[in-house]
Each structure stands twice: as structure tokens, then as C-alpha cells.
Coordinates of C-alpha atoms in Angstrom, one line a residue:
M638 CA 4.1 54.2 4.1
I639 CA 5.0 52.8 7.4
K640 CA 7.2 49.6 7.1
F641 CA 7.6 46.9 9.3
F642 CA 10.8 45.0 10.4
P643 CA 10.6 41.7 12.1
Y644 CA 12.7 41.2 15.4
V645 CA 12.7 37.9 17.2
F646 CA 12.8 38.1 21.2
C647 CA 14.5 35.0 22.7
S648 CA 13.3 33.1 25.7
G649 CA 15.8 34.8 27.7
P650 CA 15.6 38.3 29.2
T651 CA 16.7 40.4 26.2
P652 CA 16.2 44.1 26.1
I653 CA 13.8 45.8 24.1
V654 CA 15.2 47.6 21.0
A655 CA 13.6 50.3 19.0
S656 CA 12.6 48.5 16.0
N657 CA 9.5 49.1 14.2
S658 CA 8.0 45.5 14.7
A659 CA 8.8 42.8 17.4
H660 CA 7.8 39.3 17.4
V661 CA 7.4 38.5 20.8
S662 CA 5.8 35.8 22.3
S663 CA 0.8 33.9 29.2
I664 CA -1.6 34.6 33.6
G665 CA -2.9 38.0 34.9
Q666 CA -1.9 39.5 38.2
P667 CA -3.9 42.2 40.1
P668 CA -4.5 45.4 38.1
L669 CA -1.3 47.0 37.3
H670 CA 0.1 49.8 39.1
I671 CA 2.4 52.5 37.1
S672 CA 4.3 54.8 39.3
N673 CA 5.7 58.0 38.1
E674 CA 8.6 57.8 40.9
S675 CA 11.8 56.6 41.1
P676 CA 12.1 52.9 42.4
T677 CA 13.2 53.8 46.0
I678 CA 11.6 52.3 49.0
Q679 CA 9.1 54.9 50.5
S680 CA 7.0 54.7 53.9
V681 CA 3.3 53.9 53.2
G682 CA 1.2 56.9 52.2
F683 CA -2.0 57.8 53.4
S684 CA -4.0 57.2 50.3
Q685 CA -2.4 53.9 50.3
R686 CA -3.4 53.1 53.8
C687 CA -6.9 54.0 53.1
A688 CA -6.8 51.8 50.3
M689 CA -6.4 48.7 52.4
T690 CA -9.8 48.7 53.9
N691 CA -11.1 46.8 51.0
T692 CA -14.5 48.3 51.7
V693 CA -17.3 49.0 49.0
Q694 CA -19.4 51.7 51.2
L695 CA -17.9 55.0 51.7
Q696 CA -17.3 55.3 55.6
P697 CA -16.4 58.9 56.9
S698 CA -15.8 57.8 60.3
R699 CA -12.5 56.2 59.4
F700 CA -11.4 59.4 58.1
E701 CA -11.8 61.5 61.5
H702 CA -8.6 60.1 62.9
S703 CA -6.4 60.5 59.8
I704 CA -4.2 62.5 62.2
V705 CA -3.9 60.6 65.2
G706 CA -2.1 63.5 67.1
S707 CA 1.4 65.6 67.7
G708 CA 4.1 63.5 66.2
H709 CA 2.3 61.8 63.4
T710 CA 4.7 61.7 60.3
F711 CA 3.8 61.4 56.9
P712 CA 6.2 60.7 53.9
N713 CA 5.5 64.3 52.2
A714 CA 3.5 67.5 52.4
S715 CA 1.0 65.9 49.9
E716 CA 0.2 63.1 52.0
F717 CA -0.3 65.5 55.0
R718 CA -2.7 67.8 53.0
D719 CA -4.5 64.5 51.7
A720 CA -5.2 63.6 55.3
I721 CA -6.2 67.3 56.3
Y722 CA -9.0 67.2 53.5
L723 CA -10.3 64.0 54.5
M724 CA -10.6 64.9 58.0
S725 CA -12.6 67.9 56.9
L726 CA -15.0 65.6 55.1
A727 CA -15.4 63.5 57.9
G728 CA -15.7 66.4 60.3
K729 CA -17.9 68.5 57.9
F730 CA -16.1 71.6 58.3
R731 CA -14.0 73.9 56.0
Y732 CA -10.1 74.9 56.6
S733 CA -7.7 77.1 55.3
Y734 CA -3.9 77.5 55.1
K735 CA -2.6 80.5 57.1
R736 CA 1.0 79.1 55.9
N737 CA 1.4 76.6 53.1
S738 CA 4.9 75.3 52.1
P739 CA 6.5 72.0 51.7
K740 CA 8.6 72.5 54.8
H741 CA 6.0 74.4 57.0
M742 CA 2.2 74.2 57.2
T743 CA -0.4 75.7 59.4
V744 CA -4.1 75.0 59.2
V745 CA -6.8 76.6 60.9
C746 CA -10.7 76.2 60.6
T747 CA -12.6 79.1 58.5
I748 CA -14.9 80.0 61.3
E749 CA -13.4 82.6 63.2
D750 CA -12.5 82.1 66.9
C751 CA -12.6 78.4 66.3
P752 CA -9.7 76.8 68.2
W753 CA -9.3 74.0 65.7
K754 CA -5.6 74.5 64.5
I755 CA -2.9 71.7 63.0
T756 CA 0.8 72.5 62.3
A757 CA 3.4 70.6 60.6
R758 CA 6.9 70.9 59.5
A759 CA 9.5 69.1 57.8
I760 CA 12.2 66.8 59.4
G761 CA 15.6 68.5 58.7
D762 CA 16.3 68.4 54.9
S763 CA 13.8 65.4 54.0
N764 CA 10.6 65.3 52.7
I765 CA 9.1 63.8 55.8
V766 CA 6.6 65.8 57.6
Q767 CA 5.9 65.6 61.3
V768 CA 2.7 67.0 63.0
H769 CA 3.9 69.7 65.7
T770 CA 0.6 71.3 67.0
F771 CA -2.8 69.2 67.0
R772 CA -5.8 70.9 68.4
N773 CA -8.5 69.0 67.1
V774 CA -11.5 70.7 68.7
H775 CA -14.3 72.8 67.1
N776 CA -16.5 75.7 68.7
H777 CA -19.3 75.9 66.1
C778 CA -22.8 77.4 66.3
L779 CA -25.5 76.2 64.2
E780 CA -25.2 79.0 61.8
D781 CA -21.5 78.1 61.3
V782 CA -22.2 74.4 60.3
V783 CA -24.0 75.8 57.4
L784 CA -21.3 78.2 56.5
S785 CA -18.4 75.8 56.8
Q786 CA -19.6 72.8 54.7
P787 CA -16.3 71.3 52.9
L788 CA -15.2 72.2 49.7
V789 CA -15.2 69.5 47.0
R790 CA -11.9 69.1 45.2
S791 CA -11.9 66.2 42.8
T792 CA -8.1 65.3 43.1
R793 CA -8.5 65.0 46.9
A794 CA -11.9 64.0 47.5
S795 CA -11.2 61.0 45.0
L796 CA -9.0 59.4 47.9
V797 CA -12.5 58.7 49.6
I798 CA -13.4 56.5 46.7
D799 CA -9.9 54.4 46.1
D800 CA -10.9 51.5 47.8
V801 CA -14.3 51.3 46.2
I802 CA -12.5 51.6 42.8
R803 CA -10.3 48.8 43.6
S804 CA -13.1 46.4 44.5
T805 CA -15.8 47.5 42.4
P806 CA -14.5 48.8 39.1
E807 CA -18.1 49.5 37.8
Y808 CA -18.8 52.1 40.7
Q809 CA -20.9 54.6 38.8
P810 CA -20.6 58.3 39.1
R811 CA -24.4 58.4 39.9
Q812 CA -23.8 56.1 42.5
I813 CA -20.8 58.4 44.0
C814 CA -23.0 61.4 43.9
K815 CA -25.8 59.2 46.2
D816 CA -23.1 58.0 48.5
F817 CA -21.6 61.7 49.1
V818 CA -25.0 63.0 50.0
R819 CA -25.8 60.1 52.4
Q820 CA -22.4 59.9 54.0
H821 CA -21.0 63.2 53.8
G822 CA -24.0 65.6 53.1
I823 CA -22.1 67.2 50.0
Q824 CA -24.1 67.4 46.5
L825 CA -21.9 66.6 43.8
T826 CA -22.5 67.3 40.1
Y827 CA -22.3 64.4 37.9
L828 CA -19.3 65.9 36.3
Q829 CA -17.6 66.2 39.6
A830 CA -18.2 62.5 40.2
W831 CA -17.2 61.5 37.1
Q832 CA -13.8 63.5 37.7
M833 CA -13.3 62.0 41.2
K834 CA -13.7 58.5 39.4
E835 CA -11.0 59.3 36.8
K836 CA -8.7 60.8 39.5
A837 CA -8.9 57.7 41.5
K838 CA -8.6 55.4 38.5
E839 CA -5.3 57.4 37.6
R840 CA -3.8 57.4 41.0
I841 CA -4.7 53.5 41.4
Y842 CA -3.6 52.4 37.9
G843 CA -1.1 55.1 36.8
Q844 CA -1.7 57.6 33.6
P845 CA -3.0 55.8 30.8
K846 CA 0.0 56.9 28.3
N847 CA 2.2 55.1 30.7
Y848 CA 0.6 51.9 29.8
Y849 CA 2.1 52.0 26.3
K850 CA 5.4 52.7 27.7
L851 CA 5.4 49.4 29.4
L852 CA 3.9 47.3 26.6
P853 CA 7.3 46.2 25.0
W854 CA 8.3 44.9 28.2
M855 CA 5.0 43.2 28.8
C856 CA 5.5 41.5 25.3
E857 CA 9.1 40.3 26.2
R858 CA 7.9 39.0 29.4
M859 CA 5.1 36.9 28.0
L860 CA 7.5 35.0 25.9
A861 CA 9.8 34.4 28.5
T862 CA 6.9 33.2 30.8
N863 CA 5.2 30.9 28.2
P864 CA 7.6 29.9 25.2
G865 CA 6.0 29.1 22.2
S866 CA 3.4 31.9 22.3
S867 CA 2.9 34.5 19.3
V868 CA 2.8 38.3 20.4
E869 CA 3.6 40.7 17.7
L870 CA 3.9 44.5 18.3
S871 CA 4.0 47.0 15.6
Y872 CA 4.2 50.8 15.7
S873 CA 4.9 53.5 13.5
N874 CA 8.0 55.3 12.6
D875 CA 7.6 57.8 15.1
D876 CA 7.2 55.0 17.8
H877 CA 3.2 55.3 18.2
F878 CA 1.2 52.2 19.0
E879 CA -0.6 50.7 16.1
K880 CA -1.2 47.2 16.4
L881 CA -0.7 44.1 18.7
F882 CA -1.3 40.2 18.2
V883 CA -1.6 37.9 20.9
A884 CA -1.9 34.0 20.8
H885 CA -0.7 32.1 23.7
S886 CA 1.2 28.9 23.4
I887 CA -1.7 27.0 25.3
S888 CA -4.3 28.2 22.5
I889 CA -1.8 27.7 19.7
E890 CA -1.3 23.9 21.0
G891 CA -4.9 23.5 22.0
F892 CA -6.1 24.1 18.5
V893 CA -3.7 22.6 16.4
R894 CA -4.4 19.2 18.6
G895 CA -7.7 18.8 19.0
C896 CA -10.0 21.6 18.0
R897 CA -12.3 21.5 14.9
P898 CA -10.9 23.6 11.8
I899 CA -13.1 26.4 12.5
I900 CA -12.7 30.0 13.7
A901 CA -15.2 32.8 14.2
I902 CA -13.7 36.3 13.8
D903 CA -15.2 39.5 14.9
S904 CA -14.2 43.0 16.2
A905 CA -15.6 45.0 19.2
H906 CA -14.7 48.5 20.3
M907 CA -12.1 49.4 22.9
S908 CA -13.4 52.0 25.2
G909 CA -10.3 52.9 27.3
P910 CA -8.9 56.2 27.1
Y911 CA -7.5 55.7 23.8
G912 CA -10.3 53.7 22.0
G913 CA -9.4 51.1 19.0
A914 CA -10.9 48.0 18.3
L915 CA -10.5 44.4 19.6
F916 CA -10.1 41.7 17.1
S917 CA -11.0 38.0 18.2
A918 CA -10.6 34.7 16.9
T919 CA -12.3 31.9 18.7
S920 CA -13.0 28.2 18.0
Y921 CA -14.8 25.2 19.6
D922 CA -13.7 22.4 22.2
A923 CA -14.9 19.1 22.2
N924 CA -17.9 20.2 24.3
D925 CA -18.8 23.0 21.7
S926 CA -17.6 25.5 24.4
M927 CA -15.6 28.6 23.7
F928 CA -12.0 28.1 22.9
L929 CA -10.0 31.3 22.7
L930 CA -7.3 31.2 20.0
A931 CA -6.2 34.6 19.4
F932 CA -6.7 38.4 19.7
G933 CA -5.6 41.6 18.5
V934 CA -5.6 45.3 19.5
M935 CA -5.8 47.7 16.9
S936 CA -5.9 51.6 16.7
S937 CA -8.3 51.4 14.1
E938 CA -10.6 48.8 11.9
N939 CA -9.8 48.7 8.2
Y940 CA -8.6 46.4 5.8
E941 CA -5.1 47.0 6.4
D942 CA -5.5 46.1 10.1
W943 CA -7.8 42.9 9.3
L944 CA -5.3 41.8 6.8
W945 CA -2.3 42.0 9.3
F946 CA -4.2 40.2 11.7
L947 CA -5.5 37.4 9.6
E948 CA -1.9 37.2 8.4
K949 CA -0.6 36.6 11.9
L950 CA -3.4 33.9 12.3
K951 CA -2.3 32.2 9.4
I952 CA 1.1 31.8 10.9
V953 CA -0.6 30.6 14.1
V954 CA -2.7 27.8 12.5
G955 CA 0.1 26.5 10.3
N956 CA -0.7 23.9 7.8
K957 CA -4.3 23.2 9.0
E958 CA -6.7 24.1 6.7
V959 CA -9.6 26.1 8.6
I960 CA -12.9 27.6 7.9
I961 CA -13.4 31.3 8.6
I962 CA -16.7 32.6 9.7
S963 CA -17.3 36.2 9.9
D964 CA -19.7 39.0 9.2
R965 CA -19.8 40.8 5.7
H966 CA -17.6 43.7 6.7
H967 CA -16.3 45.2 3.7
A968 CA -12.6 44.9 5.1
L969 CA -13.1 41.1 5.7
L970 CA -14.8 40.3 2.3
R971 CA -11.3 41.4 0.8
S972 CA -8.8 40.1 3.4
V973 CA -10.2 36.6 4.3
P974 CA -10.0 35.4 0.8
E975 CA -6.5 36.8 0.3
V976 CA -5.4 34.8 3.4
F977 CA -7.3 31.9 3.7
G978 CA -8.8 31.3 0.3
I979 CA -12.4 32.2 -0.7
E980 CA -13.8 28.8 -0.6
N981 CA -13.0 28.8 3.0
H982 CA -14.8 32.0 4.0
A983 CA -18.3 31.2 5.6
Y984 CA -20.7 34.1 6.2
C985 CA -22.5 34.6 9.5
Y986 CA -26.0 33.7 8.6
R987 CA -27.6 36.2 11.6
H988 CA -25.9 39.0 9.8
L989 CA -27.1 38.0 6.4
K990 CA -30.7 37.5 7.5
E991 CA -30.6 41.0 9.2
N992 CA -29.8 42.4 6.0
F993 CA -32.3 40.3 4.0
S994 CA -34.8 41.7 6.6
S995 CA -34.0 45.2 5.8
F996 CA -34.5 44.8 2.3
L997 CA -37.6 42.7 3.0
S998 CA -39.1 45.8 4.7
K999 CA -38.8 47.7 1.5
H1000 CA -40.3 45.3 -0.6
N1001 CA -43.0 43.5 1.6
T1002 CA -46.5 44.2 0.9
R1003 CA -48.0 41.3 3.0
G1004 CA -47.8 42.8 6.4
N1005 CA -46.1 41.2 9.4
K1006 CA -47.3 37.7 8.3
G1007 CA -46.0 38.1 5.0
K1008 CA -42.5 38.9 6.5
E1009 CA -42.6 36.0 8.8
N1010 CA -43.1 33.7 5.7
A1011 CA -40.3 35.1 3.8
L1012 CA -37.9 34.7 6.7
Q1013 CA -39.1 31.2 6.8
F1014 CA -38.3 30.6 3.5
L1015 CA -34.9 32.2 3.9
D1016 CA -34.3 29.8 6.6
S1017 CA -35.1 26.8 4.5
I1018 CA -32.6 28.0 2.0
A1019 CA -29.8 28.5 4.6
Y1020 CA -30.2 25.2 6.6
G1021 CA -31.5 22.7 3.8
R1022 CA -28.7 20.3 3.5
L1023 CA -29.4 19.0 0.0
E1024 CA -29.3 20.8 -3.3
H1025 CA -32.9 19.5 -3.5
D1026 CA -34.0 21.4 -0.6
Y1027 CA -32.3 24.6 -1.6
N1028 CA -33.8 24.5 -5.2
V1029 CA -37.5 23.8 -3.7
S1030 CA -37.0 26.5 -1.2
M1031 CA -35.9 29.1 -3.9
V1032 CA -38.9 28.1 -6.0
E1033 CA -41.3 28.9 -3.3
L1034 CA -39.6 32.3 -2.5
K1035 CA -39.7 33.2 -6.2
K1036 CA -43.5 32.3 -6.1
Y1037 CA -43.8 34.6 -3.2
N1038 CA -41.5 37.8 -4.3
E1039 CA -39.4 37.6 -7.2
A1040 CA -37.2 40.7 -6.0
L1041 CA -36.4 38.6 -2.8
A1042 CA -35.3 35.5 -4.6
T1043 CA -33.2 37.8 -6.7
W1044 CA -31.5 39.3 -3.5
V1045 CA -30.7 35.8 -2.1
E1046 CA -29.2 34.6 -5.7
E1047 CA -26.8 38.1 -5.9
N1048 CA -25.6 37.4 -2.1
A1049 CA -23.5 34.7 -2.7
P1050 CA -25.3 31.7 -1.2
H1051 CA -22.5 29.5 -1.7
H1052 CA -20.8 31.3 1.2
W1053 CA -23.7 30.7 3.5
A1054 CA -26.2 28.1 2.6
M1055 CA -25.4 24.7 3.9
S1056 CA -26.2 22.8 0.5
K1057 CA -23.9 25.5 -1.2
F1058 CA -21.0 25.6 1.1
P1059 CA -18.1 23.4 -0.8
K1060 CA -16.4 22.7 2.6
Q1061 CA -17.4 21.0 6.1
R1062 CA -18.5 23.9 8.5
W1063 CA -19.7 21.7 11.3
D1064 CA -23.1 23.0 11.0
K1065 CA -21.8 26.5 12.5
M1066 CA -23.9 29.2 10.9
T1067 CA -23.1 32.2 13.0
T1068 CA -20.5 34.2 14.6
N1069 CA -22.3 33.8 18.0
L1070 CA -19.2 32.5 19.5
A1071 CA -17.0 35.7 18.7
E1072 CA -20.0 37.9 20.1
S1073 CA -19.8 35.7 23.3
F1074 CA -16.0 36.6 23.4
N1075 CA -16.9 40.3 23.3
A1076 CA -19.4 40.1 25.9
W1077 CA -17.1 38.0 28.1
L1078 CA -14.6 40.8 28.0
R1079 CA -17.2 43.8 28.3
I1080 CA -15.8 45.3 31.3
E1081 CA -12.2 44.9 30.6
R1082 CA -12.4 46.3 26.9
H1083 CA -13.1 49.8 29.1
H1084 CA -9.3 49.7 30.6
S1085 CA -6.1 50.4 29.5
I1086 CA -4.2 48.2 27.4
C1087 CA -1.7 46.6 30.2
N1088 CA -4.7 46.2 32.5
F1089 CA -6.6 44.6 29.7
L1090 CA -4.1 42.2 28.8
L1091 CA -3.4 41.1 32.6
E1092 CA -7.1 40.7 33.0
H1093 CA -7.5 38.8 29.8
M1094 CA -4.8 36.4 30.9
S1095 CA -6.5 35.9 34.3
K1096 CA -9.9 35.4 32.9
L1097 CA -8.3 32.8 30.3
A1098 CA -6.7 30.9 33.1
S1099 CA -9.9 30.4 35.1
M1100 CA -11.6 29.4 31.8
L1101 CA -9.2 26.8 30.9
V1102 CA -9.0 25.4 34.4
K1103 CA -12.9 25.4 34.6
H1104 CA -13.4 23.4 31.2
Q1105 CA -10.7 21.0 32.1
E1106 CA -12.3 20.1 35.5
E1107 CA -15.8 20.2 33.9
S1108 CA -14.3 17.7 31.3
K1109 CA -13.0 15.2 34.1
N1110 CA -17.1 15.1 35.4
W1111 CA -18.2 13.8 32.0
K1112 CA -20.6 11.1 32.7
G1113 CA -19.2 9.3 29.4
C1114 CA -16.9 9.9 26.6
I1115 CA -18.7 12.6 25.3
G1116 CA -19.5 16.0 27.0
P1117 CA -22.9 17.4 28.3
K1118 CA -23.7 19.7 25.3
I1119 CA -23.1 16.9 22.8
E1120 CA -24.6 14.3 24.9
A1121 CA -27.8 16.5 24.4
K1122 CA -27.7 16.7 20.6
V1123 CA -27.2 12.7 20.8
Q1124 CA -30.6 12.3 23.0
E1125 CA -32.4 14.7 20.7
N1126 CA -31.6 12.8 17.6
I1127 CA -32.6 9.4 19.5
A1128 CA -35.7 10.7 20.4
K1129 CA -36.5 12.0 16.9
G1130 CA -35.4 8.6 15.4
A1131 CA -37.4 6.3 17.4
V1132 CA -40.4 6.4 15.1
Y1133 CA -38.7 5.6 11.8
P1134 CA -38.8 2.0 10.8
V1135 CA -35.6 0.6 9.4
T1136 CA -34.9 -1.9 6.6
P1137 CA -31.3 -3.4 6.5
F1138 CA -29.4 -4.1 3.2
K1139 CA -25.9 -5.2 2.3
N1140 CA -22.4 -4.0 3.4
G1141 CA -23.7 -1.9 6.1
V1142 CA -26.3 0.1 4.6
F1143 CA -29.8 0.4 6.0
G1144 CA -32.8 2.2 4.7
V1145 CA -34.8 4.6 6.8
C1146 CA -38.5 5.5 5.7
I1147 CA -39.8 8.8 6.5
G1148 CA -43.1 8.8 5.2
R1149 CA -43.1 8.1 1.4
A1150 CA -39.2 9.0 1.3
L1151 CA -36.4 6.5 1.7
L1152 CA -33.0 7.5 3.3
N1153 CA -30.0 5.3 3.2
V1154 CA -27.7 5.2 6.4
D1155 CA -24.2 3.6 5.6
I1156 CA -22.7 2.3 9.1
L1157 CA -19.5 1.8 7.8
N1158 CA -18.5 5.0 6.2
H1159 CA -20.7 7.0 8.8
T1160 CA -22.9 8.9 6.1
C1161 CA -26.5 9.3 5.5
T1162 CA -28.4 10.8 2.6
C1163 CA -29.5 13.6 4.4
R1164 CA -25.9 14.7 5.0
G1165 CA -26.4 15.7 8.6
W1166 CA -24.0 12.7 9.9
Q1167 CA -21.0 13.8 7.7
M1168 CA -21.5 17.4 8.1
L1169 CA -21.7 17.4 11.8
G1170 CA -19.8 14.4 12.8
I1171 CA -23.0 13.2 15.0
P1172 CA -25.1 10.6 14.2
C1173 CA -28.3 12.3 12.8
E1174 CA -31.7 11.1 13.6
H1175 CA -31.9 8.6 10.8
A1176 CA -28.5 7.0 11.9
T1177 CA -29.5 6.9 15.6
A1178 CA -32.6 4.7 14.4
V1179 CA -30.2 2.3 12.5
I1180 CA -27.8 2.2 15.2
I1181 CA -30.3 1.4 18.0
S1182 CA -32.0 -1.2 15.8
I1183 CA -28.7 -3.3 15.7
G1184 CA -28.1 -3.0 19.3
Q1185 CA -25.3 -0.7 19.2
N1186 CA -24.4 2.3 21.4
V1187 CA -24.8 5.7 19.6
T1188 CA -22.0 7.2 21.3
D1189 CA -19.5 4.9 19.7
F1190 CA -20.3 6.3 16.4
V1191 CA -19.8 10.0 17.5
D1192 CA -16.9 11.8 15.8
D1193 CA -13.5 11.3 17.8
C1194 CA -13.3 15.2 17.7
Y1195 CA -16.1 15.3 20.5
K1196 CA -14.7 12.9 22.8
Y1197 CA -12.7 13.0 26.0
P1198 CA -8.9 12.0 24.9
M1199 CA -9.4 15.1 22.4
Q1200 CA -10.6 17.2 25.2
E1201 CA -7.5 16.2 27.2
L1202 CA -5.2 17.3 24.1
I1203 CA -6.9 20.7 23.9
Y1204 CA -6.4 21.5 27.5
G1205 CA -3.3 19.6 28.1
G1206 CA -0.8 22.3 27.8
S1207 CA 0.6 24.4 30.4
F1208 CA 0.1 28.3 31.5
S1209 CA 2.2 30.5 33.8
G1210 CA 1.3 33.8 35.0
I1211 CA 3.4 36.8 34.3
E1212 CA 5.7 37.9 37.1
T1213 CA 5.3 41.9 37.8
H1214 CA 7.3 42.4 40.9
D1215 CA 10.2 43.3 38.6
M1216 CA 8.2 45.6 36.4
P1217 CA 10.1 48.6 35.5
T1218 CA 8.6 51.9 36.4
V1219 CA 8.1 55.3 34.5
D1220 CA 10.2 58.3 35.8
D1221 CA 9.3 61.9 35.6
D1222 CA 11.4 62.1 32.6
G1223 CA 9.0 59.3 30.7
L1224 CA 11.8 57.0 30.5
V1225 CA 11.0 53.2 31.3
R1226 CA 13.8 52.2 33.9
S1227 CA 14.2 48.9 35.6
I1228 CA 15.2 48.5 39.4
T1229 CA 19.0 48.4 38.4
G1230 CA 18.4 51.5 36.2
E1231 CA 18.5 49.7 32.9
V1232 CA 16.4 51.9 30.3
F1233 CA 13.9 50.2 28.2
F1234 CA 12.2 51.2 24.8
S1235 CA 9.2 53.4 25.5
L1236 CA 6.1 53.2 23.1
K1237 CA 4.0 56.0 22.5
P1238 CA 0.2 55.9 22.5
P1239 CA -1.6 55.9 19.5
H1240 CA -2.4 59.0 17.6
T1241 CA -6.4 58.3 18.0
K1242 CA -8.2 59.1 21.0
R1243 CA -11.3 58.0 22.5
P1244 CA -14.2 60.3 20.8
L1245 CA -16.2 62.6 23.3
G1246 CA -19.3 61.5 24.8
R1247 CA -20.3 58.3 27.1
P1248 CA -18.8 55.1 25.4
R1249 CA -21.5 52.5 24.5
K1250 CA -21.6 49.5 27.2
K1251 CA -24.3 47.8 25.7
R1252 CA -24.2 45.9 22.2
I1253 CA -26.8 46.7 19.4
E1254 CA -29.3 44.0 19.8
S1255 CA -30.5 42.0 16.8
Q1256 CA -34.0 42.1 15.9
F1257 CA -34.0 38.2 15.9
Q1258 CA -32.7 38.2 19.6
D1259 CA -34.7 36.8 22.0
K1260 CA -36.2 39.1 24.2
R1261 CA -37.9 38.8 27.7
P1262 CA -41.7 38.8 27.3
V1263 CA -43.8 41.8 28.5
Y1264 CA -46.4 41.1 30.8
C1265 CA -49.5 43.3 32.2
S1266 CA -49.9 43.6 35.7
R1267 CA -53.6 44.5 35.1
C1268 CA -55.1 41.3 33.3
H1269 CA -51.8 39.2 33.7
M1270 CA -51.5 38.8 29.8
S1271 CA -48.6 38.8 27.7
G1272 CA -47.7 41.2 25.0
H1273 CA -48.6 44.5 26.3
N1274 CA -48.2 46.5 29.7
R1275 CA -50.4 48.1 32.1
K1276 CA -50.4 51.2 30.4
T1277 CA -51.9 49.9 26.9
C1278 CA -54.1 47.4 28.5
K1279 CA -57.4 47.3 26.8
N1280 CA -58.6 43.8 28.0
P1281 CA -61.7 43.9 30.3
L1282 CA -61.5 43.0 33.8
P1283 CA -63.7 40.1 35.2

């Protein structure tokens, strides 16, 4: 069994020790560059100079003068070989080495009697290489051009796309193939293009395994930069990464001060070199926008991982009682009740509806129309606010199909039906917020772990600033999303007659039904006001009838002062100018030579095959309507069109 021993890093610069768990407790910089060389000052290499162009198109003409002439120097022999190869791509010729050593290199064209020739020699005992002979003239006939096409070497050819990968990380291998044919006349296979992209990423960002070596240093720097953050790193006895929990101080403070006590949790796949799972915990700000509370990177997804993540989340929220909304993953059905209590666990209705639909497909004998009716019954059961509404809908479902009603009763309706749930869940029925978080980091989830952390902090900072600036432009004391809900209720309640009673109680007639609205206690018989904190349509009818402003009766958790508390904290970026480097021996050293604790990558690796980039869509997700270009009707395409033309 693996044991975890807590170790707390203080705010000051404390060296990381080799303990099995570290509780450390921030804004991202540009993508992390991990160097395997010692931290000495070197001249700018050729591949670095090529990357400075910051262009998205492959431009072969800029490589024609990679070597400007005799006397041109390079930091080492490898940089000189890179320049030779790129010259061959730009000039569309093939070369060979008559002599090839770090101290003396002679390069000639493969075409016989061609005068093109370059020689280079090392300066003294140093690694610096200087061009000695530079004869940049070719003498080729038409047949020679066909025979002297440059070879494709993924390691060196990847230099061409370095700058493209920097500016456009989603640059696809198929596009690389097309660009090489257009720019260089070279036909690449998909595998060659993919290998080129991987080589470029490794040269720009470093080897993936080295990121885990720098992870303990980053954890220490997070706490030093943003005191009050919670970052816990756990690893096995053989120093392999297992779990990481991150909650920044501004997220913790904002949630405790002003967010409603409801958290949506979910997981997504990490598609980097070592795979894993991304756990997330998100909440809502005063305008019902996404507020990031915490996330975790795990080597797997199981009961033990979820329990560990939720225990850290429980420490973050403190004594604040919260409602956890999740899907019905078997690990969450066990871990959430253990940490937060079974009465505080709400199921995502969208996931449950998917399961109900699958069960319905096996027991439905009435076709598509019958399936629609059954799903409407389920919606009435889930969204009915009163016990009476639940019972009526259940009776209707039993009349329709006894097996479906039994399925509902056996699947714990007190965890997902509004009328049965014992706590206030603020009308939040799904984990769509957590799904938004996964989509928000869709690209970043494919990167290595340190780059993921830095890019997440950068995007978090942008989101915090954006939400804070938007709140300053609110037209009133509530945000635009809440204002829209209020206006919708006002429009619905405009037709309801109101009868005043005593002690602030009013009656609202809806057909033959009479509902009581208590203005003083902010309650309504329909339970909509007390569940959501926003006056329901019946309450808005009463408020307007007495000449009051509906906004004044909205719960304080939706108002601007609360939004200020949520985003009132500070958030600083991590300084990476003094980031240690990974030397050839695999040790993490600072500029001063101090050796840091080196973490190993997880035992698991990304499975074979292309990682999934698009989430599996729900059958209830709104899809783009299909239109026929022949008859201009919806619901089918031109190929299946059977409508007669006018």
C-alpha cells in the first residue's frame, strides 16, 4: 500500500524534499521550455533564429540564405547541419558529406560535377563552427533536378515548422503534408508529418518526461506567488507521479465569500504523452457564469482517486455546506456521500435521462411518439417543484408503462427530482457547467502537464479579468443573465390577478388554483422563489401590483456587491526566469547549481491510436438542422429528397 506523508511548504523559497506528499500551495507564462543543457550562456542557434519569424506559412525562400558566406559561425556542428539541410529544402537539391566530424565537415551536392560545396571547421578547441569554403552555385540539367530531390529527415525537417507550432499548436499533420507539397515539392506520408510535429514539439517544449521533474518546483513556486493557494502533489514510493490537486487562493476566497454553495464535478481525459484524467470542481458567480474552484490531474480515474480529490476539496470549502452535482459514475456514488454526506449529493439529470432513454428503448412499444411522451413524463417528474406534481406525473407514467415507473422509483428520485431533493439546489439540475470547463480546456488537455498548468493559469487570469470588467458594465444591481430571468417572469406574471391578504400575504389566481405569495418571507406556494432566490412569475405579479421594484426582492447572492466579493482577490503570475533546468543526467538544477527533487512520470502511458478530441454528444443535444438544397425543406438532404419540384 502506498502511504502519503504531508509536508507543508512555507511561503518562502524552501527546497523541495523527497517526501511522498507535499502540500504546497497562481498566472501562466508562455509555453514552458525545458532544456537538457547546462545553464550556460550560449549564442542563438539556427533553429531559434528560424522560430523568431512568428509566421504561420512555410516560406522556403527564407532558408535559402541560412548560410550567408565564408566566415559565418554556428554554436556547434549540429546547428551547422540544420542549416545545410534547410538550404537543401529551399534549393530543392540533395547533398552528401565527404567528411563529417564535429571539427571538420565537407558537404557537396550529390550530382556529379556540380560545383556546390561548403566546408566548415571548429575554431580551436571550442564547439563553435565557422564556414571556411562557401561555393553556393549549382549546375544541374533537367534530369538532375528529378534525381536530386532532398531527402525527408523528420528530426531536421521539423525545423521548418517550429515557428508554425509555436503560433498554431493545432497545426495538423495533414496540413503539414499539403504545405510541404506546395512549398517544397516533397510528398510526405501522414506518419512522417506526425513525427515531424512531435519532434518540433519536443524541441520547443522539451521532453515530456522532464515536465514531471520540474513539477515539484512549480508547486513550490505556486504557493510562494499566491499564498493561500492549495496545491497537493502525491506520488508513489518509487517517486512516480500519481495525483495533483490545485485550488488557487483567489478561487478559494471567491467561493467562500460569495458563491452559492453548489459545486459541479466531472472528469475528462488528459491526452498528453502520459494520458491521465482531469478532475474539476466548478461553481457559479453572481451572474450564473462559470467560476473555477479547483481541479486535479490524476494518473487514473477510480474510487481512490475521487475520494482523494474530494477530501482535498472538502478542506478548501471549509465549514461551508455545499451541494455536489455529479453524474452517476460508480466511483462518485461511493466517494461523494463519504466526504460530503449522502443528502448533499445531487445527480445530473441529463445523465439520468440518457440512462432512462436507453432503458426506454427496450420497453417502448409505441414508436417515436410514445418515446417522446415517456420523456415528457420524466421531465415533469424531475422539474415538478411540489410533491403533488411529482405524484401526478408518476401516476401518469404508471398508466403509460409500469416498468418505466418502477425504473424511476428504483433510481433514487430524491437525488435528482426537485420536489424530493431535501436541500436547496438553486434549480441547478445538470453538470453542464463542468462540461463547459472541459470544453474550455479542450486544447490545453493535449499538452504536457507543466504547460497545461501554465496555460490554465493564463486562461484563468483572462476569465477573472473579463468577468470583473463585465460586472462594472451591469445596467443595474444584477447581471444580464439574472435580469433576463426576472424579465421573463415579469412577462409571464403580467396576466395573473392578485388578491391582497393580511401580513404581507397575497393570493394569485391561476385558473382555478390559488397560490399564496408571502412578500415578507420571500416565499410562494409553487416553491420557485425559495428554491432559486429569484421572484417567480407569481411573486413578480404581486410585487408589481404593489408598485415595488422586482430587482429589490432578488436574493443578495445575485447582486453586484456579491460579485465584487467573488472577484475581489489578487492573482499573480509565476515567474519562470529562474526556472531550473534538467541536465543530461536527469537532475534538476538551479542556476546556482542547487539540486531539486526530481519527480518521475506516471507508470501509465497514453494508449495507442489517435486521441479523441470531440466529446461524445448527448442524444438530447441540440443539433444543427439539416436543409435540402433541392427543395429547401428541413429534415433531409438532397440525396434523400423525395419532394416533387414545383
